[in-house]
XYZ file of N, CA and C in Angstrom:
519
model
N 89.244 3.666 -36.652
C 88.409 3.358 -35.315
C 87.121 2.957 -35.417
N 86.220 4.176 -36.510
C 85.018 4.027 -36.033
C 84.619 2.415 -37.262
N 85.671 2.385 -37.630
C 85.498 1.113 -39.105
C 85.120 0.240 -38.166
N 86.191 0.025 -37.330
C 86.694 -1.381 -36.565
C 85.592 -1.745 -35.426
N 84.921 -0.620 -35.069
C 83.783 -0.727 -34.123
C 82.469 -1.724 -34.613
N 82.215 -0.112 -36.150
C 81.178 -1.258 -37.183
C 81.580 -2.704 -37.169
N 83.035 -2.929 -37.473
C 82.939 -4.385 -38.072
C 82.408 -5.069 -36.604
N 83.136 -4.855 -35.734
C 83.554 -5.531 -34.701
C 81.691 -6.020 -33.793
N 80.946 -4.620 -33.953
C 79.051 -5.086 -33.810
C 78.474 -5.724 -34.753
N 78.923 -6.077 -36.087
C 78.673 -6.832 -37.156
C 78.888 -7.884 -36.782
N 80.177 -8.487 -36.361
C 80.795 -9.619 -36.633
C 80.081 -10.137 -35.360
N 79.585 -9.435 -33.973
C 79.293 -9.960 -32.987
C 77.714 -10.144 -33.178
N 77.215 -9.424 -33.764
C 75.873 -9.748 -34.763
C 75.384 -10.847 -34.776
N 76.392 -11.298 -36.063
C 76.293 -11.850 -37.416
C 76.371 -13.414 -35.826
N 77.710 -13.895 -35.196
C 78.071 -14.441 -34.241
C 76.720 -15.242 -33.645
N 76.038 -13.889 -33.302
C 74.927 -14.150 -31.847
C 73.808 -14.927 -33.016
N 73.562 -14.377 -34.249
C 72.290 -14.933 -34.776
C 72.831 -16.633 -35.128
N 73.559 -16.436 -35.693
C 74.564 -17.836 -35.827
C 74.370 -19.115 -34.989
N 74.386 -18.776 -33.904
C 74.612 -19.337 -32.180
C 73.108 -19.755 -32.493
N 71.942 -18.128 -32.091
C 71.083 -18.436 -32.048
C 69.896 -19.695 -32.988
N 70.475 -19.764 -34.311
C 69.775 -20.276 -34.945
C 70.411 -22.137 -35.090
N 71.831 -22.227 -34.354
C 72.544 -23.525 -34.313
C 71.615 -24.503 -33.305
N 70.852 -23.242 -32.033
C 70.558 -23.505 -30.854
C 69.018 -23.962 -31.659
N 68.287 -23.061 -31.993
C 67.201 -23.627 -32.833
C 66.798 -24.868 -33.032
N 68.276 -25.008 -34.366
C 68.125 -26.408 -35.109
C 68.228 -27.930 -34.014
N 69.456 -27.542 -33.254
C 69.911 -28.822 -32.065
C 68.476 -28.744 -31.261
N 67.278 -27.715 -30.849
C 66.452 -28.770 -29.946
C 65.160 -28.967 -31.278
N 65.090 -28.491 -32.320
C 64.164 -28.905 -32.930
C 64.424 -30.536 -33.427
N 66.200 -30.976 -33.299
C 66.315 -31.941 -34.230
C 66.892 -33.044 -32.898
N 67.099 -32.541 -31.720
C 67.312 -33.379 -31.051
C 66.658 -34.371 -29.930
N 65.399 -33.788 -30.466
C 64.562 -35.107 -29.802
C 64.190 -36.540 -30.523
N 64.438 -35.738 -31.802
C 63.808 -37.272 -33.024
C 65.469 -37.942 -33.209
N 66.580 -37.635 -32.887
C 67.654 -38.075 -32.678
C 67.755 -38.397 -31.602
N 67.629 -38.489 -30.691
C 67.406 -39.545 -29.366
C 66.263 -40.738 -29.568
N 65.489 -40.156 -29.851
C 64.340 -41.517 -29.900
C 64.702 -42.291 -30.997
N 65.525 -42.198 -32.543
C 65.998 -42.780 -33.045
C 67.371 -43.575 -32.565
N 67.998 -43.120 -31.585
C 68.798 -43.765 -30.839
C 68.413 -44.891 -30.477
N 67.422 -44.767 -29.592
C 66.559 -45.549 -28.626
C 65.949 -46.636 -29.362
N 65.145 -46.397 -30.568
C 64.583 -47.361 -31.070
C 65.772 -48.589 -31.805
N 66.974 -47.707 -31.848
C 67.962 -48.386 -32.670
C 68.427 -49.344 -31.963
N 68.868 -49.190 -30.160
C 69.315 -49.949 -29.405
C 67.895 -50.826 -28.862
N 67.145 -50.493 -29.079
C 65.741 -51.358 -28.774
C 65.382 -52.880 -29.639
N 66.023 -51.973 -30.712
C 66.161 -53.021 -32.198
C 67.215 -54.347 -32.182
N 68.077 -53.628 -31.316
C 69.409 -54.587 -31.369
C 69.155 -55.454 -29.927
N 68.786 -54.691 -28.622
C 68.136 -55.976 -28.001
C 67.409 -56.920 -27.989
N 66.389 -56.258 -28.853
C 65.345 -57.793 -29.508
C 65.861 -58.695 -30.015
N 67.177 -58.386 -31.116
C 68.225 -59.324 -31.751
C 68.101 -60.044 -31.499
N 69.327 -59.889 -29.441
C 69.860 -60.407 -29.090
C 68.755 -61.892 -28.270
N 68.046 -61.034 -27.605
C 66.679 -61.796 -26.721
C 65.327 -61.502 -27.490
N 65.343 -62.425 -28.482
C 63.913 -62.164 -29.072
C 62.869 -62.748 -28.041
N 61.738 -61.621 -28.638
C 60.752 -61.465 -27.898
C 60.533 -61.377 -26.260
N 61.272 -60.354 -25.825
C 61.728 -60.366 -24.414
C 61.259 -59.376 -24.671
N 61.080 -59.013 -22.493
C 60.776 -57.282 -22.053
C 62.210 -57.383 -21.897
N 62.212 -55.967 -21.270
C 63.159 -55.163 -20.982
C 63.907 -54.151 -20.179
N 63.697 -54.768 -18.717
C 63.873 -53.557 -18.089
C 65.375 -53.194 -17.663
N 65.462 -51.451 -17.117
C 66.886 -50.645 -17.472
C 67.228 -51.060 -15.753
N 68.259 -51.654 -15.147
C 68.769 -52.142 -13.471
C 69.555 -50.985 -13.137
N 69.751 -50.670 -11.806
C 70.346 -49.310 -11.541
C 71.970 -50.303 -11.022
N 73.301 -49.533 -10.695
C 74.123 -49.647 -10.547
C 74.909 -49.449 -9.869
N 76.236 -49.253 -9.379
C 76.822 -48.108 -9.216
C 78.136 -47.958 -10.066
N 76.981 -46.363 -11.263
C 78.642 -46.197 -12.329
C 79.609 -45.445 -11.976
N 80.431 -45.345 -10.292
C 81.633 -45.489 -10.171
C 81.836 -46.210 -10.148
N 82.218 -47.487 -9.585
C 82.677 -48.345 -9.692
C 82.671 -48.928 -11.212
N 81.516 -49.280 -11.862
C 81.800 -49.935 -13.189
C 81.520 -48.478 -14.272
N 82.293 -47.990 -14.660
C 82.600 -47.045 -15.267
C 82.494 -46.648 -16.674
N 82.942 -48.221 -17.233
C 82.695 -48.338 -18.292
C 80.796 -48.463 -19.152
N 80.545 -48.941 -17.845
C 78.892 -49.501 -18.199
C 77.765 -48.591 -18.091
N 77.247 -48.232 -19.473
C 76.282 -47.322 -19.267
C 74.854 -47.635 -18.771
N 74.651 -48.897 -19.260
C 72.841 -49.291 -18.498
C 73.165 -50.836 -18.575
N 72.423 -51.437 -18.180
C 72.361 -52.847 -17.593
C 70.544 -52.914 -17.999
N 70.498 -54.270 -18.655
C 69.150 -54.560 -18.986
C 68.878 -55.880 -18.419
N 67.727 -56.013 -17.827
C 67.153 -57.660 -17.597
C 66.494 -57.887 -18.304
N 66.787 -58.761 -19.210
C 65.804 -60.016 -20.317
C 64.866 -60.748 -19.695
N 63.836 -60.182 -19.605
C 62.677 -61.394 -19.169
C 62.130 -61.621 -20.459
N 61.677 -63.230 -20.555
C 60.605 -63.759 -21.645
C 59.413 -64.529 -20.681
N 58.650 -64.209 -20.944
C 57.208 -64.782 -20.574
C 57.075 -64.788 -18.948
N 57.984 -63.694 -18.363
C 57.872 -63.450 -16.937
C 59.525 -64.218 -16.642
N 60.098 -65.195 -17.234
C 60.890 -66.285 -17.144
C 62.208 -65.181 -16.613
N 63.327 -65.280 -16.192
C 64.618 -63.944 -16.419
C 65.596 -65.404 -17.394
N 66.130 -64.402 -18.422
C 66.533 -65.083 -19.579
C 68.137 -64.518 -19.530
N 68.871 -63.645 -19.101
C 69.952 -62.955 -19.247
C 70.055 -61.593 -18.925
N 71.181 -60.880 -19.072
C 71.114 -59.577 -19.073
C 72.267 -58.600 -20.574
N 71.988 -57.679 -20.163
C 72.320 -57.119 -21.371
C 73.334 -55.536 -20.874
N 74.235 -55.476 -21.051
C 74.883 -54.823 -21.299
C 75.649 -53.492 -21.640
N 75.392 -52.111 -21.776
C 75.400 -51.162 -23.018
C 76.976 -50.626 -22.515
N 77.919 -50.706 -22.937
C 79.302 -50.321 -22.697
C 79.837 -49.293 -23.423
N 80.151 -48.267 -22.957
C 81.089 -47.659 -23.576
C 82.478 -47.572 -23.115
N 83.405 -47.815 -23.722
C 84.865 -47.413 -23.382
C 85.918 -46.398 -24.550
N 86.827 -46.652 -24.119
C 87.763 -45.232 -24.910
C 88.585 -46.563 -25.867
N 88.096 -46.127 -27.143
C 89.276 -46.949 -27.925
C 90.568 -46.342 -28.228
N 90.850 -46.270 -29.877
C 91.612 -45.456 -30.463
C 91.727 -44.222 -30.556
N 90.441 -44.065 -31.388
C 89.882 -42.647 -31.704
C 88.564 -41.644 -30.883
N 88.314 -42.665 -29.606
C 87.394 -42.330 -29.249
C 86.647 -43.337 -28.536
N 85.349 -43.247 -28.462
C 84.441 -44.441 -27.609
C 83.361 -45.073 -28.207
N 83.704 -46.414 -27.994
C 83.434 -47.594 -28.935
C 81.997 -47.463 -28.060
N 80.856 -47.620 -28.544
C 79.668 -48.244 -27.564
C 79.023 -49.394 -28.567
N 78.807 -50.468 -27.150
C 77.869 -51.591 -27.983
C 77.456 -52.427 -27.191
N 76.616 -53.415 -27.103
C 75.825 -53.855 -26.098
C 76.387 -55.631 -26.051
N 76.857 -56.619 -25.021
C 76.944 -57.995 -24.851
C 76.085 -58.417 -23.825
N 75.107 -59.350 -24.098
C 74.516 -60.228 -23.256
C 75.025 -61.455 -22.799
N 74.603 -61.508 -21.762
C 75.035 -62.411 -20.908
C 73.810 -63.275 -20.476
N 73.976 -64.541 -20.312
C 72.821 -65.071 -20.092
C 72.954 -66.328 -18.924
N 71.657 -66.851 -18.382
C 72.011 -67.299 -17.453
C 73.257 -69.073 -17.462
N 72.966 -69.516 -18.468
C 74.160 -70.258 -18.614
C 75.401 -70.205 -18.358
N 75.818 -69.409 -18.543
C 76.940 -68.702 -18.481
C 77.966 -68.918 -19.388
N 77.008 -68.405 -20.447
C 77.595 -67.764 -21.979
C 77.328 -66.569 -22.373
N 78.322 -65.594 -23.277
C 78.072 -64.365 -23.716
C 77.127 -64.618 -25.217
N 75.940 -64.063 -24.765
C 74.757 -64.958 -25.807
C 74.999 -63.567 -27.065
N 75.603 -62.572 -27.165
C 75.890 -61.849 -27.976
C 76.752 -60.584 -27.594
N 76.971 -60.022 -28.731
C 77.851 -58.842 -29.359
C 77.291 -58.035 -30.319
N 76.816 -56.698 -29.672
C 76.397 -56.343 -31.180
C 76.705 -54.821 -30.865
N 77.869 -54.274 -31.907
C 77.693 -52.916 -31.855
C 77.054 -52.129 -32.159
N 77.123 -50.467 -31.646
C 76.105 -49.509 -31.448
C 76.592 -48.381 -32.586
N 78.278 -47.864 -31.710
C 78.809 -47.339 -32.693
C 80.363 -46.974 -32.328
N 80.826 -47.599 -33.844
C 82.358 -47.712 -33.622
C 82.992 -46.607 -34.856
N 82.386 -45.740 -35.089
C 82.697 -44.521 -35.981
C 83.984 -43.788 -35.651
N 84.417 -43.709 -34.346
C 85.351 -43.385 -33.775
C 87.047 -43.794 -34.601
N 86.465 -45.500 -34.549
C 87.922 -45.972 -34.719
C 88.358 -46.061 -36.294
N 89.369 -46.518 -36.186
C 90.021 -46.429 -37.843
C 89.521 -47.223 -39.078
N 89.453 -46.476 -40.229
C 88.457 -47.493 -41.032
C 89.110 -48.380 -41.854
N 88.508 -49.496 -41.474
C 89.656 -50.656 -42.277
C 90.071 -51.505 -40.968
N 90.276 -50.914 -39.405
C 91.077 -51.182 -38.913
C 90.416 -51.661 -37.634
N 90.115 -50.419 -36.482
C 89.972 -50.296 -35.424
C 88.047 -50.815 -35.409
N 87.624 -49.939 -36.744
C 86.336 -50.309 -37.046
C 85.793 -51.545 -37.411
N 86.687 -52.654 -37.055
C 86.614 -53.938 -37.219
C 85.992 -54.669 -35.886
N 85.845 -53.915 -35.156
C 85.310 -54.238 -33.760
C 83.840 -54.597 -33.824
N 83.505 -53.428 -35.117
C 82.454 -53.713 -35.706
C 81.312 -54.621 -36.162
N 82.378 -55.783 -36.714
C 81.918 -56.787 -37.656
C 81.730 -57.830 -37.167
N 81.360 -58.757 -37.647
C 80.943 -60.292 -37.220
C 82.328 -61.126 -36.931
N 83.223 -60.507 -37.598
C 84.727 -61.266 -37.352
C 84.944 -61.357 -35.653
N 84.468 -59.813 -35.005
C 84.626 -59.094 -33.624
C 83.073 -60.301 -32.791
N 82.404 -60.374 -33.278
C 81.425 -60.939 -32.848
C 81.591 -62.663 -32.503
N 81.818 -62.848 -33.522
C 82.496 -64.574 -33.591
C 83.534 -65.047 -32.676
N 84.151 -64.132 -31.991
C 85.151 -64.245 -30.887
C 84.744 -64.041 -29.686
N 83.712 -63.665 -29.601
C 82.627 -63.494 -28.476
C 81.502 -64.720 -28.297
N 80.651 -64.379 -29.369
C 78.916 -64.741 -29.071
C 79.427 -66.663 -28.764
N 78.614 -66.880 -27.737
C 78.704 -68.078 -27.553
C 79.892 -68.737 -26.506
N 80.765 -68.161 -26.009
C 81.944 -68.116 -25.243
C 81.169 -68.288 -23.818
N 81.944 -69.107 -22.830
C 81.859 -69.314 -21.719
C 82.088 -68.175 -20.955
N 81.476 -67.356 -20.397
C 81.956 -66.354 -19.575
C 83.259 -66.465 -18.805
N 83.818 -65.302 -18.673
C 85.166 -65.318 -18.503
C 86.125 -65.840 -18.767
N 86.137 -66.333 -20.051
C 87.057 -67.462 -20.817
C 87.665 -66.032 -21.733
N 89.117 -66.500 -22.019
C 89.739 -65.031 -22.874
C 89.231 -64.893 -23.856
N 89.206 -63.837 -24.861
C 88.790 -63.397 -25.759
C 89.568 -62.695 -26.868
N 90.233 -63.955 -27.522
C 90.881 -63.213 -28.942
C 90.863 -61.146 -29.016
N 91.860 -60.812 -28.958
C 91.777 -59.466 -29.670
C 92.113 -59.454 -31.443
N 91.849 -58.705 -31.838
C 91.567 -58.749 -33.537
C 93.316 -58.275 -34.203
N 94.075 -58.808 -34.972
C 95.052 -58.520 -35.781
C 95.329 -57.379 -35.867
N 96.529 -56.147 -35.910
C 95.395 -55.048 -36.495
C 94.424 -53.785 -35.765
N 94.004 -54.274 -35.482
C 93.088 -53.442 -34.593
C 93.126 -54.201 -32.750
N 94.464 -53.789 -32.566
C 94.948 -54.192 -31.326
C 94.218 -53.498 -30.217
N 94.539 -52.175 -30.383
C 94.041 -51.187 -29.385
C 92.209 -51.459 -29.465
N 91.395 -51.000 -30.277
C 90.142 -51.014 -30.156
C 90.126 -52.466 -29.152
N 89.892 -53.752 -30.046
C 90.050 -54.551 -29.347
C 90.004 -54.414 -28.653
N 91.557 -54.304 -27.859
C 91.664 -54.753 -26.533
C 90.671 -53.987 -25.765
N 90.483 -52.774 -25.708
C 89.056 -51.907 -25.567
C 87.341 -52.395 -25.556
N 87.181 -53.193 -25.877
C 86.373 -53.918 -26.292
C 86.322 -55.224 -25.464
N 87.279 -55.671 -24.957
C 87.592 -56.825 -24.003
C 87.653 -55.856 -22.686
N 88.392 -55.009 -22.580
C 87.757 -54.757 -21.575
C 86.798 -54.082 -20.431
N 86.231 -53.705 -21.395
C 84.307 -53.472 -21.136
C 83.489 -54.715 -20.806
N 83.763 -55.455 -21.768
C 83.125 -57.011 -21.895
C 83.971 -57.628 -19.972
N 84.796 -57.205 -19.764
C 85.682 -57.862 -18.462
C 85.242 -57.248 -17.590
N 84.614 -55.633 -17.372
C 83.870 -54.970 -16.290
C 82.433 -55.330 -16.426
N 81.977 -55.738 -17.538
C 80.584 -56.529 -17.429
C 80.193 -57.669 -16.422
N 81.151 -58.185 -17.175
C 81.523 -59.928 -16.731
C 81.499 -59.766 -14.812
N 82.593 -58.986 -14.352
C 82.359 -58.746 -13.014
C 81.638 -58.323 -12.607
N 80.921 -57.206 -13.122
C 79.294 -57.065 -12.280
C 78.696 -58.045 -12.712
N 78.821 -58.647 -13.484
C 77.600 -59.707 -13.681
C 77.802 -60.860 -12.471
N 79.174 -61.447 -12.252
C 79.558 -62.376 -11.471
C 79.238 -61.844 -9.894
N 79.399 -61.307 -9.530
C 79.200 -60.616 -8.530
C 77.822 -60.052 -8.051
N 76.864 -60.248 -8.875
C 75.356 -59.978 -8.458
C 74.503 -60.712 -9.069
N 74.911 -61.803 -10.353
C 73.978 -62.393 -11.282
C 74.002 -63.931 -10.957
N 75.246 -63.886 -10.526
C 75.500 -65.525 -10.896
C 75.971 -66.186 -9.338
């Protein structure tokens, strides 16, 4: 009985120390990781709308639940278009990407941020140029073809783009 109590106390102490160490490391690295993610997203925004400034716009998250953020792109104070950051459930988890809609009524760009939850070689293809080619320069509202072999993942991407398009058409067109 005494041995069980000693082992229980020892196990609780080790678990507490481990949790404390993990918490310390998380608090140390989280700001660095968050900053790196923001820089990567800014780089992707600038790849779509070169030399533009971006302003985050508020919207109804309940109505548009797949949209994480909307950025207004301006160049020399002229509105160029909008970039939607979308997170949509795919086959293995959430797929996160940017899609840009310009003032002329076209999808200007598709830029994947995180497709690591999707099956490698299949669903992960939504993070490739093959998927971007199905979206870029297409007229807003035109059908977007899914990828054969990555149907669930590409349908998820299209679902998010359709929600962004609905928001754009209701608010900006």
